[in-house]
Every structure is written in structure tokens, then in C-alpha cells.
mmCIF file of C-alpha atoms in Angstrom:
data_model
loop_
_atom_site.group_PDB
_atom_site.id
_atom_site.type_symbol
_atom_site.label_atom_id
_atom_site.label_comp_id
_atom_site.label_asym_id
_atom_site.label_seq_id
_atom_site.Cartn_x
_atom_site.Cartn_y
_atom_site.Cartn_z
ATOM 1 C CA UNK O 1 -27.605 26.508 15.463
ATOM 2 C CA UNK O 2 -27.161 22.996 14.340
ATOM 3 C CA UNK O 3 -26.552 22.285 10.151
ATOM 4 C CA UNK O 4 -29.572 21.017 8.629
ATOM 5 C CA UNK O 5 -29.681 17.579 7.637
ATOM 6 C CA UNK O 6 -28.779 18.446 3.539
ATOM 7 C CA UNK O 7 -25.732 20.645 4.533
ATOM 8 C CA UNK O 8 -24.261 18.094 7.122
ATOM 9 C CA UNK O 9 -24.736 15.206 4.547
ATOM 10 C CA UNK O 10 -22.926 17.256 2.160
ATOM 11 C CA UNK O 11 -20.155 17.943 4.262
ATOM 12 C CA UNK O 12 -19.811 14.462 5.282
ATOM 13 C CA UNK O 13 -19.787 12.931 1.729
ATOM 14 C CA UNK O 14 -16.502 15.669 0.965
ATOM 15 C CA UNK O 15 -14.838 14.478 4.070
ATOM 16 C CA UNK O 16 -15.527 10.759 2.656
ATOM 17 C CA UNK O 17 -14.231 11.649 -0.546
ATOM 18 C CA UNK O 18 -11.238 12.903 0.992
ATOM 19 C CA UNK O 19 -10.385 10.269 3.437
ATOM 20 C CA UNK O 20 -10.946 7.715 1.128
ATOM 21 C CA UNK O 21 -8.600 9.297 -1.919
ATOM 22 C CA UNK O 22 -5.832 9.618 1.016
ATOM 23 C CA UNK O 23 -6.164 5.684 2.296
ATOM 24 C CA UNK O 24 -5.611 4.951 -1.006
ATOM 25 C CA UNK O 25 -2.762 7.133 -2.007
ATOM 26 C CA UNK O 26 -1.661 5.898 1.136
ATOM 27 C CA UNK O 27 -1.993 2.192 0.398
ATOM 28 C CA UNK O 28 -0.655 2.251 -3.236
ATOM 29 C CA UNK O 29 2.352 4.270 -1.365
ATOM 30 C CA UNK O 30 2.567 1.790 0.982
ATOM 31 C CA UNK O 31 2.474 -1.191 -1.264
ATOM 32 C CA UNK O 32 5.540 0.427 -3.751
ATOM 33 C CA UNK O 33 7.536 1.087 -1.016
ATOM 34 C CA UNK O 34 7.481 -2.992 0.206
ATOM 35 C CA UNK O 35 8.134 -3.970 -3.859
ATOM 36 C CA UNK O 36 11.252 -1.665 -3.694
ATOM 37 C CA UNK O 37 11.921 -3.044 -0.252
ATOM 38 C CA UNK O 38 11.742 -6.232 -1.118
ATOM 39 C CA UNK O 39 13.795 -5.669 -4.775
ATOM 40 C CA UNK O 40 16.380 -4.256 -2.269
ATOM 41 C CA UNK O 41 16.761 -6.975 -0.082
ATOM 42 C CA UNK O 42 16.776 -10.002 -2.796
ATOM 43 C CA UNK O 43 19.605 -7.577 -4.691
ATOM 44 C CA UNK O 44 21.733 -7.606 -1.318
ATOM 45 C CA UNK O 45 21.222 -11.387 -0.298
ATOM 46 C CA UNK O 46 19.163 -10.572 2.380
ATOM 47 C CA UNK O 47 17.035 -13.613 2.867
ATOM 48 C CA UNK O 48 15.340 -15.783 1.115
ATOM 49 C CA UNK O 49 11.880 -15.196 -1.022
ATOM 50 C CA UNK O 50 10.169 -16.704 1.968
ATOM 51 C CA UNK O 51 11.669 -14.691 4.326
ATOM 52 C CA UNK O 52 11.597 -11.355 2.417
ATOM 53 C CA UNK O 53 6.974 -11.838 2.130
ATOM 54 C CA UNK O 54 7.265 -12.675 5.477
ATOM 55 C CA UNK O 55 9.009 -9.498 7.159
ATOM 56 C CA UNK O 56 7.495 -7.043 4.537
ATOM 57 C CA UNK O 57 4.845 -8.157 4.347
ATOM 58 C CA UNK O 58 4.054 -9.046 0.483
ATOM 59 C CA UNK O 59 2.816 -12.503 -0.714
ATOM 60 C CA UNK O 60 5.575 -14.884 -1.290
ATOM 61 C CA UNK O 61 4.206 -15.202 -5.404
ATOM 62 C CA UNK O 62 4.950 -11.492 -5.421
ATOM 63 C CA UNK O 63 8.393 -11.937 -4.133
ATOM 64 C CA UNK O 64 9.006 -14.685 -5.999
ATOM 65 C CA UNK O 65 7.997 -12.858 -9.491
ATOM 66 C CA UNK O 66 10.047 -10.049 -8.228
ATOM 67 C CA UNK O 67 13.511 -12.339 -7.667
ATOM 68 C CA UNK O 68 13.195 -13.488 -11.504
ATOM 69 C CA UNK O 69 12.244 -10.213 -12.843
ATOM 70 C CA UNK O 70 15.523 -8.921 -11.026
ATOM 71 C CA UNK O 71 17.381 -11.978 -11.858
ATOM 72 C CA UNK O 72 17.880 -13.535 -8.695
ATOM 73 C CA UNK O 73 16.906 -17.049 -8.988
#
């Protein structure tokens, strides 16, 4: 027999709750990985801060704050 309307609503919102706190694990996961990407490449000479935000996808402020803060202006 079919859940009644309170249980499935209830069982929806936990698998909400759950999908959203791993999306967003995900994306802050996501998002350090490119800034240690992106240290990496400016430490090796890898490109410039334009073409680092490009191919990693961060914006090319970001990149740019990140190539002073490492000391690679």
C-alpha cells in the first residue's frame, strides 16, 4: 500500500536535506581543489592569470588575488 501523504513528505524533505548538504560539500570541494589548481599552475609558470580562470575555471580577479598572495606578479 502506497505511503500516506505525511510519511512521503517526510521522507522527501530527508532526501532533500541530504542531497543538498552533499552538492554543497561537493561544490566547496570542488571550488578548493581549482584554488590549489590554480596556486599550482601560477607556482610552475604555467600560463598566464588569464589563461589559468580560463581552463579552471575560476574568475580571473580570483586568480589574479591568488598570483600576489603567492607572489607571482
Amino acid at each position: 500500500m502506497a505511503n500516506s501523504l505525511t510519511e512521503f513528505d517526510a521522507e522527501e524533505a530527508y532526501r532533500d536535506i541530504r542531497e543538498d548538504g552533499y552538492e554543497e560539500g561537493y561544490s566547496q570541494g570542488a571550488s578548493q581543489k581549482a584554488v590549489e589548481d590554480a596556486e599550482n599552475l601560477l607556482r610552475m609558470g604555467m600560463g598566464t592569470d588569464d589563461q589559468i580562470s580560463k581552463a579552471i575555471g575560476l574568475p580571473l580577479e580570483q586568480v589574479k588575488e591568488i598570483s600576489e598572495r603567492i607572489g607571482n606578479s
